[in-house]
Tab-separated table of C-alpha atoms and ligand atoms in Angstrom:
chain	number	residue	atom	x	y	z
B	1153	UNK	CA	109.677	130.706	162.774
B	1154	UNK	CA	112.880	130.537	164.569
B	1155	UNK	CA	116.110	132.284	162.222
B	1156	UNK	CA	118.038	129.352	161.679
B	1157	UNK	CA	120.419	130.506	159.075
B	1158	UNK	CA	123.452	129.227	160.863
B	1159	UNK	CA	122.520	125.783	160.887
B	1160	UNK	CA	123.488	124.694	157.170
B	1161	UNK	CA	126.696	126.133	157.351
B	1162	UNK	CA	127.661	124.345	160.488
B	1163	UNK	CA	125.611	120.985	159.537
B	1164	UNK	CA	129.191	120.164	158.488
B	1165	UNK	CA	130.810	119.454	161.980
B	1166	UNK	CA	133.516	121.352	161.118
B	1167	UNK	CA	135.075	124.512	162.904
B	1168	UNK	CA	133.881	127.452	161.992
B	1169	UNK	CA	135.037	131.056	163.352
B	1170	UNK	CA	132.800	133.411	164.488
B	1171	UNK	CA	134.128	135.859	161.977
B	1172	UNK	CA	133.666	133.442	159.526
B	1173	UNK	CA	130.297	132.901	160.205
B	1174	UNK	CA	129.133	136.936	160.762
B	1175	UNK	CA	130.816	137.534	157.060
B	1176	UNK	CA	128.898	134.586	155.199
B	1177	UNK	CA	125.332	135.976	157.102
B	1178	UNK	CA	126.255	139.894	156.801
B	1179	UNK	CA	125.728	140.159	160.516
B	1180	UNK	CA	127.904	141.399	163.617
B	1181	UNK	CA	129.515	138.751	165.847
B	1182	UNK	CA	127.261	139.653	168.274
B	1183	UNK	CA	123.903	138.627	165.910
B	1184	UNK	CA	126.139	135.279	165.813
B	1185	UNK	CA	126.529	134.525	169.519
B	1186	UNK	CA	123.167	135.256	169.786
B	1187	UNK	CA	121.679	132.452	166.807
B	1188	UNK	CA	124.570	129.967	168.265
B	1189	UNK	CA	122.430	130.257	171.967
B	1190	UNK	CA	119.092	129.774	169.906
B	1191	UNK	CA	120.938	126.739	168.229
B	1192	UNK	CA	121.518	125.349	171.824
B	1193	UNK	CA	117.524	126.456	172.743
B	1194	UNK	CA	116.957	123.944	169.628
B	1195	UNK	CA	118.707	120.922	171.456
B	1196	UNK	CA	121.716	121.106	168.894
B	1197	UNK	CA	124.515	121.517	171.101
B	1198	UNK	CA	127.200	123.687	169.508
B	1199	UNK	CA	131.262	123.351	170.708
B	1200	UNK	CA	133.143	126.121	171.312
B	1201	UNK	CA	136.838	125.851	170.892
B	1202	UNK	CA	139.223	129.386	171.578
B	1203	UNK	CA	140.708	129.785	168.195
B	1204	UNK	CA	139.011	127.629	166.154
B	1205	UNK	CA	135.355	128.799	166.389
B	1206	UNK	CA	132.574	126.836	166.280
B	1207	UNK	CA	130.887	123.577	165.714
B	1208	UNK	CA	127.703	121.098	165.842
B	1209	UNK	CA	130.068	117.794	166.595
B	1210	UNK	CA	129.110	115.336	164.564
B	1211	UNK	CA	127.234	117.525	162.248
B	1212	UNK	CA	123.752	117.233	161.161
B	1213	UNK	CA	122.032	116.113	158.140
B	1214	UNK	CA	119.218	118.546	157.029
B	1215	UNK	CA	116.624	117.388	155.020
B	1216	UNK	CA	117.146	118.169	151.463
B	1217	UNK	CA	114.749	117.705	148.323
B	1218	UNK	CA	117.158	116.615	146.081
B	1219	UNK	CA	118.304	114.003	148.059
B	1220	UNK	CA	114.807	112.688	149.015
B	1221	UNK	CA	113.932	112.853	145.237
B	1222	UNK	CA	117.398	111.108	144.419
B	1223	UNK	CA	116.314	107.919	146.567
B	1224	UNK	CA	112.587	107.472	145.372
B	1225	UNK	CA	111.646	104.576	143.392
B	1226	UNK	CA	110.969	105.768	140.108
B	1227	UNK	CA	106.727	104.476	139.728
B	1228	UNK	CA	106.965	106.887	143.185
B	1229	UNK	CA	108.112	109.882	141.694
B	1230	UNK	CA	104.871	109.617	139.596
B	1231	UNK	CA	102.802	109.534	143.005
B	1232	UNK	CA	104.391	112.215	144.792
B	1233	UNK	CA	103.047	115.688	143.984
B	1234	UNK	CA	104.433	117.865	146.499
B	1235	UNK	CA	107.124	117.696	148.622
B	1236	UNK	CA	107.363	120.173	151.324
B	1237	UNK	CA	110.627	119.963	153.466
B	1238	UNK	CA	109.881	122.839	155.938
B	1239	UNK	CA	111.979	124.174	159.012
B	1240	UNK	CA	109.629	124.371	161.484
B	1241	UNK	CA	106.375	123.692	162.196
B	1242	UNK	CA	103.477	123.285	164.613
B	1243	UNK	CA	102.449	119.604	162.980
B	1244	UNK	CA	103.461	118.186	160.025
B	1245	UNK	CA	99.936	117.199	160.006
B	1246	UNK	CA	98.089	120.271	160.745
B	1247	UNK	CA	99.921	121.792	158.206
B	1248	UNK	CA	99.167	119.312	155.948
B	1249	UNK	CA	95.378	119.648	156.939
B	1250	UNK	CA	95.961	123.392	155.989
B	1251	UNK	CA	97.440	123.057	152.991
B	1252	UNK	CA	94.230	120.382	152.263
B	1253	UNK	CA	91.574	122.915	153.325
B	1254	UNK	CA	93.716	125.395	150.791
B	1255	UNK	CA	93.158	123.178	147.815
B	1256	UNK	CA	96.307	120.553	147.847
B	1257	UNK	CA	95.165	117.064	147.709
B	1258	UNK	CA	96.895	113.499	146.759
B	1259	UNK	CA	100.178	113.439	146.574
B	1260	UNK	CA	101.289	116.122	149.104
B	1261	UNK	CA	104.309	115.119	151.714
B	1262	UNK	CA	105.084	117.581	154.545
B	1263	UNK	CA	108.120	116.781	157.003
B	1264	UNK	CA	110.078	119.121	158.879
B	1265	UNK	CA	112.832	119.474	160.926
B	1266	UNK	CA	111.152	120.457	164.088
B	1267	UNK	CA	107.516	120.456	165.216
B	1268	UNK	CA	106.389	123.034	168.395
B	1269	UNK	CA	103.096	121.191	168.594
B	1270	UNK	CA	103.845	117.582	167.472
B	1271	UNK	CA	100.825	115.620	168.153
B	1272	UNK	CA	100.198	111.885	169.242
B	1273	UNK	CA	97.380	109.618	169.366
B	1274	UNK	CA	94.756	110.100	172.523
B	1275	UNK	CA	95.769	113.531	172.589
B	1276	UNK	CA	99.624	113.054	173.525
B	1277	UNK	CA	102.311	115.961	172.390
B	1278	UNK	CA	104.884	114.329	170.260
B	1279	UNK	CA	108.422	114.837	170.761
B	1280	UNK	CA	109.800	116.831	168.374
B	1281	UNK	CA	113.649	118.318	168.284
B	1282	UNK	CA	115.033	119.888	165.958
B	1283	UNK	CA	116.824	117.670	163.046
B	1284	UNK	CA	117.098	114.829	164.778
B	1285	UNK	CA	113.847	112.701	163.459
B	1286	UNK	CA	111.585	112.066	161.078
B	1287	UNK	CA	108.442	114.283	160.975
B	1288	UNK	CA	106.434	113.142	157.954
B	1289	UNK	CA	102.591	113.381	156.879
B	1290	UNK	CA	101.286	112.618	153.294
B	1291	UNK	CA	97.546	113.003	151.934
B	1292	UNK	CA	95.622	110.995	149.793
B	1293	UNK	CA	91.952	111.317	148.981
B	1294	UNK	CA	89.526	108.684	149.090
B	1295	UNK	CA	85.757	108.318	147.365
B	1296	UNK	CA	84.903	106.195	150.009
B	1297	UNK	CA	84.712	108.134	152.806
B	1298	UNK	CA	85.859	106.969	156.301
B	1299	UNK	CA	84.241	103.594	156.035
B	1300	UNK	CA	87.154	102.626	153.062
B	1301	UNK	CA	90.079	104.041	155.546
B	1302	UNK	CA	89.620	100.627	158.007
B	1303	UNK	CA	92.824	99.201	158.900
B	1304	UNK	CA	95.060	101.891	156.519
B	1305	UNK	CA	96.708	103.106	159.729
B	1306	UNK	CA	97.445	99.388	160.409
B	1307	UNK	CA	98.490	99.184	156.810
B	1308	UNK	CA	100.804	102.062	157.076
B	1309	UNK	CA	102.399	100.307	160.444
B	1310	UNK	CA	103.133	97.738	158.463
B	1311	UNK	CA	104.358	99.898	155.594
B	1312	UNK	CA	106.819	101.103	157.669
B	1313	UNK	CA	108.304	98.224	159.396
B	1314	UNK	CA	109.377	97.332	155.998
B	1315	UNK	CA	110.883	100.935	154.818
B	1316	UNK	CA	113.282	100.465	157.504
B	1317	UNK	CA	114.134	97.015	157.118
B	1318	UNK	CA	115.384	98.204	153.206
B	1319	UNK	CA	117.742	100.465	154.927
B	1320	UNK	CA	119.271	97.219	156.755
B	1321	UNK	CA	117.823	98.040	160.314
B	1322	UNK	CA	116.975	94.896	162.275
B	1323	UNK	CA	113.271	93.787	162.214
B	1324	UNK	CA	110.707	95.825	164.343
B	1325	UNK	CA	107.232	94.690	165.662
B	1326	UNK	CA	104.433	96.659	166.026
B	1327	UNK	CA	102.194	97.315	169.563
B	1328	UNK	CA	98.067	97.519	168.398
B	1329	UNK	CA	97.233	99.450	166.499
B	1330	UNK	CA	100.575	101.123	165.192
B	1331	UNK	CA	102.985	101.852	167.546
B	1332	UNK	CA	106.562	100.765	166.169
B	1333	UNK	CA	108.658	98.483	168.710
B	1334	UNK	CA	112.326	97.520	169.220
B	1335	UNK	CA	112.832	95.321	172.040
B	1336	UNK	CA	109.337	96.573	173.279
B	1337	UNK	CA	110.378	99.984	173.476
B	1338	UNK	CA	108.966	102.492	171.370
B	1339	UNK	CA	110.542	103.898	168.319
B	1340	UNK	CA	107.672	105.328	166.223
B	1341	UNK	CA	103.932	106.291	166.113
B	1342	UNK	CA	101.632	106.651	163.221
B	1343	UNK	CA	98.899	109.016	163.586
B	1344	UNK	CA	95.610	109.343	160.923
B	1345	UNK	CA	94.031	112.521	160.570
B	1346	UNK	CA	90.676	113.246	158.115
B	1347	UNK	CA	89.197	116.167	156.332
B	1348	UNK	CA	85.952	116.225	154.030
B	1349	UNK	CA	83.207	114.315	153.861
B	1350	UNK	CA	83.391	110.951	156.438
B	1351	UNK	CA	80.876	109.310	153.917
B	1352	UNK	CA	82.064	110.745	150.829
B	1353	UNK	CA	85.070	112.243	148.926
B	1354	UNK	CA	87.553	112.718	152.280
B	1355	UNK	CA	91.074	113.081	152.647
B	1356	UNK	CA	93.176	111.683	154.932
B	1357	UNK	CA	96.518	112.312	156.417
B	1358	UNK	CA	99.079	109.868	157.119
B	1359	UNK	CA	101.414	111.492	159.813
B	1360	UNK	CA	104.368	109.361	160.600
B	1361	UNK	CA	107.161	109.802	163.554
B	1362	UNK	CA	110.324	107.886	163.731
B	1363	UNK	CA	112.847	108.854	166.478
B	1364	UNK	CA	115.708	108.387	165.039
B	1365	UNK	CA	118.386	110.173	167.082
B	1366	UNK	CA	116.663	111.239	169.798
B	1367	UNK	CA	119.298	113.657	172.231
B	1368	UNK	CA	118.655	112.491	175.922
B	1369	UNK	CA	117.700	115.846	177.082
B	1370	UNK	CA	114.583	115.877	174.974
B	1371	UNK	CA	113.805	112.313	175.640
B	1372	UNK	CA	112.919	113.319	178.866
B	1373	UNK	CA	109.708	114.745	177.893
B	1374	UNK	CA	108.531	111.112	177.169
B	1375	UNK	CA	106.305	109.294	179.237
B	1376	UNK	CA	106.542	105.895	177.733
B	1377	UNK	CA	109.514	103.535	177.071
B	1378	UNK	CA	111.336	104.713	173.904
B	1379	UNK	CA	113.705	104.049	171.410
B	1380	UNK	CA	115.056	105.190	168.424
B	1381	UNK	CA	117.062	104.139	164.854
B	1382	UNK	CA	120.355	105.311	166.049
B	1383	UNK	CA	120.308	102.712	169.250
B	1384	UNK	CA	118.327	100.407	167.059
B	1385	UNK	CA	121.052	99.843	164.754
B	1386	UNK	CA	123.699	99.962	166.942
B	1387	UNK	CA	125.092	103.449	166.783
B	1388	UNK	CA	125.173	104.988	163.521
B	1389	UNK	CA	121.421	106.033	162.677
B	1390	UNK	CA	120.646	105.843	159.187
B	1391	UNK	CA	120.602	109.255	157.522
B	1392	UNK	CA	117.295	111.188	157.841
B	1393	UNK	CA	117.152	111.941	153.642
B	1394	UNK	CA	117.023	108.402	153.096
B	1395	UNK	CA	114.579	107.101	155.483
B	1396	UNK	CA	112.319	110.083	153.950
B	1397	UNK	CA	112.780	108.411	150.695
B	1398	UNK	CA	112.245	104.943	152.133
B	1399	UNK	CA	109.077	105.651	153.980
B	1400	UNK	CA	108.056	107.617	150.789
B	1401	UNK	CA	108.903	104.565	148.659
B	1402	UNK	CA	106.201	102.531	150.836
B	1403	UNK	CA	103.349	104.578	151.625
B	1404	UNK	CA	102.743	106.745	148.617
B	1405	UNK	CA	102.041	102.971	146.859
B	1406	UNK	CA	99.917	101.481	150.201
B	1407	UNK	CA	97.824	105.251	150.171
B	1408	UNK	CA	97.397	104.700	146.315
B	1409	UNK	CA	96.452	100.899	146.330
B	1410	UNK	CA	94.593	101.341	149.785
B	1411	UNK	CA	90.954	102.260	148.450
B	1412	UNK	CA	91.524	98.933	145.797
B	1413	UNK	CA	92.838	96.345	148.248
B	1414	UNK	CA	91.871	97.422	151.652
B	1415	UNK	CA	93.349	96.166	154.744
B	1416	UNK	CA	92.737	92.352	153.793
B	1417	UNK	CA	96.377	91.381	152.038
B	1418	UNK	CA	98.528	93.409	155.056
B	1419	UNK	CA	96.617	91.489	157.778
B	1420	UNK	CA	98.624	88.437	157.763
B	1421	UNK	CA	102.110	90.562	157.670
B	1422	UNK	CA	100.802	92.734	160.527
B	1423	UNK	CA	100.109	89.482	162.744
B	1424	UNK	CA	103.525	88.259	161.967
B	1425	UNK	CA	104.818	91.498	163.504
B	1426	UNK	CA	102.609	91.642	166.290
B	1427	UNK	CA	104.369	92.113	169.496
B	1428	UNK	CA	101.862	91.238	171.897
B	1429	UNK	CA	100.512	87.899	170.211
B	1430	UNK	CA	99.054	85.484	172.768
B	1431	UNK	CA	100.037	87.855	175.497
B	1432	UNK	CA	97.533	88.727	178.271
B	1433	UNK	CA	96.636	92.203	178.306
B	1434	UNK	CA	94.482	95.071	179.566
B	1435	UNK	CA	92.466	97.175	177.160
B	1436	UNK	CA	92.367	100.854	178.452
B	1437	UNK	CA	89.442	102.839	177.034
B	1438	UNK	CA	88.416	105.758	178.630
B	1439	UNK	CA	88.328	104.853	181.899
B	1440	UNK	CA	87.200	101.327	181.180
B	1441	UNK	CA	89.772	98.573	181.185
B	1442	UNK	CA	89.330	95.184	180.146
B	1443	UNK	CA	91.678	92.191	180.195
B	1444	UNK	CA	92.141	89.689	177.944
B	1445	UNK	CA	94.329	87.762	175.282
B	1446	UNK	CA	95.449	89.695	172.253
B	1447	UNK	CA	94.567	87.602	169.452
B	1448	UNK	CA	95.792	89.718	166.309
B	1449	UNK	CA	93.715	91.719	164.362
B	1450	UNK	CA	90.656	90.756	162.154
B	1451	UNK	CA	90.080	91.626	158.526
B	1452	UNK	CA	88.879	95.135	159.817
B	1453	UNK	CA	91.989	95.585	161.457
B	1454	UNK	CA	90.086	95.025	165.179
B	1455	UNK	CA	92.104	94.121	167.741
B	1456	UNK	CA	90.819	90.753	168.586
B	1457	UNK	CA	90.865	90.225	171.993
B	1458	UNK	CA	89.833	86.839	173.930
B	1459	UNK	CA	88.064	87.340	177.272
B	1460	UNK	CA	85.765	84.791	179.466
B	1461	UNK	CA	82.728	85.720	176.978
B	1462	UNK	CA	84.663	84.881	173.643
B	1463	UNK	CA	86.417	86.834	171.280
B	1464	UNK	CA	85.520	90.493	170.681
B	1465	UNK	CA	86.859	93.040	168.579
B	1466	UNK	CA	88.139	96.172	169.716
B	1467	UNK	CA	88.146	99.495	167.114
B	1468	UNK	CA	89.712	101.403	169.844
B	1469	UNK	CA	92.131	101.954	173.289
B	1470	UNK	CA	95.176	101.050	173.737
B	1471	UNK	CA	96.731	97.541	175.487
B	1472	UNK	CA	99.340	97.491	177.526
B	1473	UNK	CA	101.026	94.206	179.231
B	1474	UNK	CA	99.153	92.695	181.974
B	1475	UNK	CA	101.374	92.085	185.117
B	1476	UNK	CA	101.710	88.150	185.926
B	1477	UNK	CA	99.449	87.110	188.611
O	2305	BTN	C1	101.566	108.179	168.324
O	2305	BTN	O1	101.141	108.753	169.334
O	2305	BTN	O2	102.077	107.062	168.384
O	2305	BTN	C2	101.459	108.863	166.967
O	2305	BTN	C3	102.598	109.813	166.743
O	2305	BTN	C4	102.529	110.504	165.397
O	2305	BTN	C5	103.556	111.606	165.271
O	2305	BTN	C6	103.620	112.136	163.876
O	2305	BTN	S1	105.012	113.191	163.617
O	2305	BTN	C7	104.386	113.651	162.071
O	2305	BTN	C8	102.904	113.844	162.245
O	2305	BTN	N1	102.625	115.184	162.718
O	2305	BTN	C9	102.130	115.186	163.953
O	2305	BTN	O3	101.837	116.202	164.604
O	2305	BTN	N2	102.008	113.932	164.405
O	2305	BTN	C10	102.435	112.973	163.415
């Protein structure tokens, strides 16, 4: 793990000298200059100003327990077990997988600042800087096994399009089977990792990424049209504590309720966020591709999609637009 000590002292956005800063850490100006260049290695550019020292402009919210706690709802407080704001981290959800195979269970949140190893669906890296998004997985255990987990990561798509929309952020859609959309670009991904027994007692992590302020230099990583809070609302993202605490406030309930309820009640509020309703698409599966209509989703959470021999539904791939003849 990276020594990041500087960071909450310039989080600020003030000036601060470099004397300033080798007294408050006990170290030599030169130990300074050298954690200032591993700030910039981090993709948090630091200004440097003859006289006045130092500084992150802007500043930079770190994620904080108290604050997360403070905006919880309180039923949710009673749901959440653990909370585990780390610095960095390979995954959020491998470490949550970790902490699962050490005996943690339902109830446990893991989010960090940065991730080395963030991982997508299909076996993507996911872009990860340092304090700049959200990096968020939560476990819950099921009886079930797999077989009850149908349509949760659709569930949890949902689930999120809705934490945002408390903090006042215009209305996202979501791309089959959870990708979050602004203006068809993409602003978040929701990936579903298991541990235990697929027909049995299994747990299952909910791993959640939100770009929220996403600096341009590590955007360039990303192969895909992208998007993130900060451009979604305008300019001023919303601040990274609170959509912890928002997201929180959504899916520890939806992982709670999920084994009761299943996918059936968030069907009809996924279709009415479906971005590619009606649209003609091809289904990329392996090396197969298919085209079709996307017809929604079917009480399994299926992507139902119409093709010259009817309407089939599709448990995996991925659709993407189909070009206009
Ligand atoms: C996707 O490809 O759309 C899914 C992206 C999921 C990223 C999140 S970030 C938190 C959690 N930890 C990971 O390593 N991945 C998920």
């Amino acid at each position: 793990m990276p020594k990041t000590t500087l960071i909450p002292m310039l989080a600020d956005g003030e000036f601060h000298s470099g004397q300033d800063l080798a007294a408050a850490l006990g170290v030599s100006r030169t130990a300074v200059w050298k954690q200032l260049n591993r700030l910039e290695e981090l993709g948090l550019a630091v200004e440097s100003v003859k006289g006045r020292g130092y500084r992150i402009p802007g500043g930079v919210e770190l994620l904080d327990e108290l604050t997360v706690r403070a905006g919880l709802d309180s039923p949710v407080l009673g749901l959440l077990r653990e909370l585990q704001l780390l610095e960095t981290v390979d995954s959020t959800n491998a470490e949550a997988l970790r902490r699962v195979a050490a005996g943690s269970g339902a109830g446990l949140v893991c989010s960090a600042e940065q991730q080395t190893a963030g991982r997508g669906r299909r076996g993507r890296a996911w872009v990860s800087p340092y304090a700049r998004n959200i990096y968020l997985s939560l476990v819950w255990e099921y009886n079930e096994g797999a077989a009850a987990l149908e349509g949760l990561s659709l569930a949890v798509g949902v689930a999120v399009t809705r934490a945002l929309a408390h903090l006042g952020l215009p209305p996202l859609q979501l791309k089959w089977p959870n990708d979050l959309l602004f203006a068809g670009a993409k602003v978040g991904g929701v990936l579903l990792e298991m541990a235990g027994d697929a027909s049995g007692r299994c747990q299952v992590v909910i791993g959640v990424g939100i770009n929220v302020a996403m600096p341009p230099a590590a955007a360039q990583a990303i192969d895909q049209a992208w998007t993130d809070l900060a451009t979604v609302a305008g300019g001023q993202a919303p601040g990274r504590n609170a959509v912890v605490a928002s997201l929180l406030n959504e899916l520890l309930p939806l992982a709670a309720s999920f084994a009761r309820t299943g996918f059936a009640p968030w069907r009809d509020s996924w279709m009415a966020l479906d971005a590619f309703a009606d649209a003609s698409v091809v289904l990329h599966s392996g090396e197969q591709r298919q085209a079709g209509v996307a017809r929604g989703v079917d009480e399994r959470g299926a992507l139902q999609l119409e093709t010259t021999l009817g309407l089939r539904p599709i448990y995996g791939g991925e659709i993407s637009l189909r070009a206009a003849p």
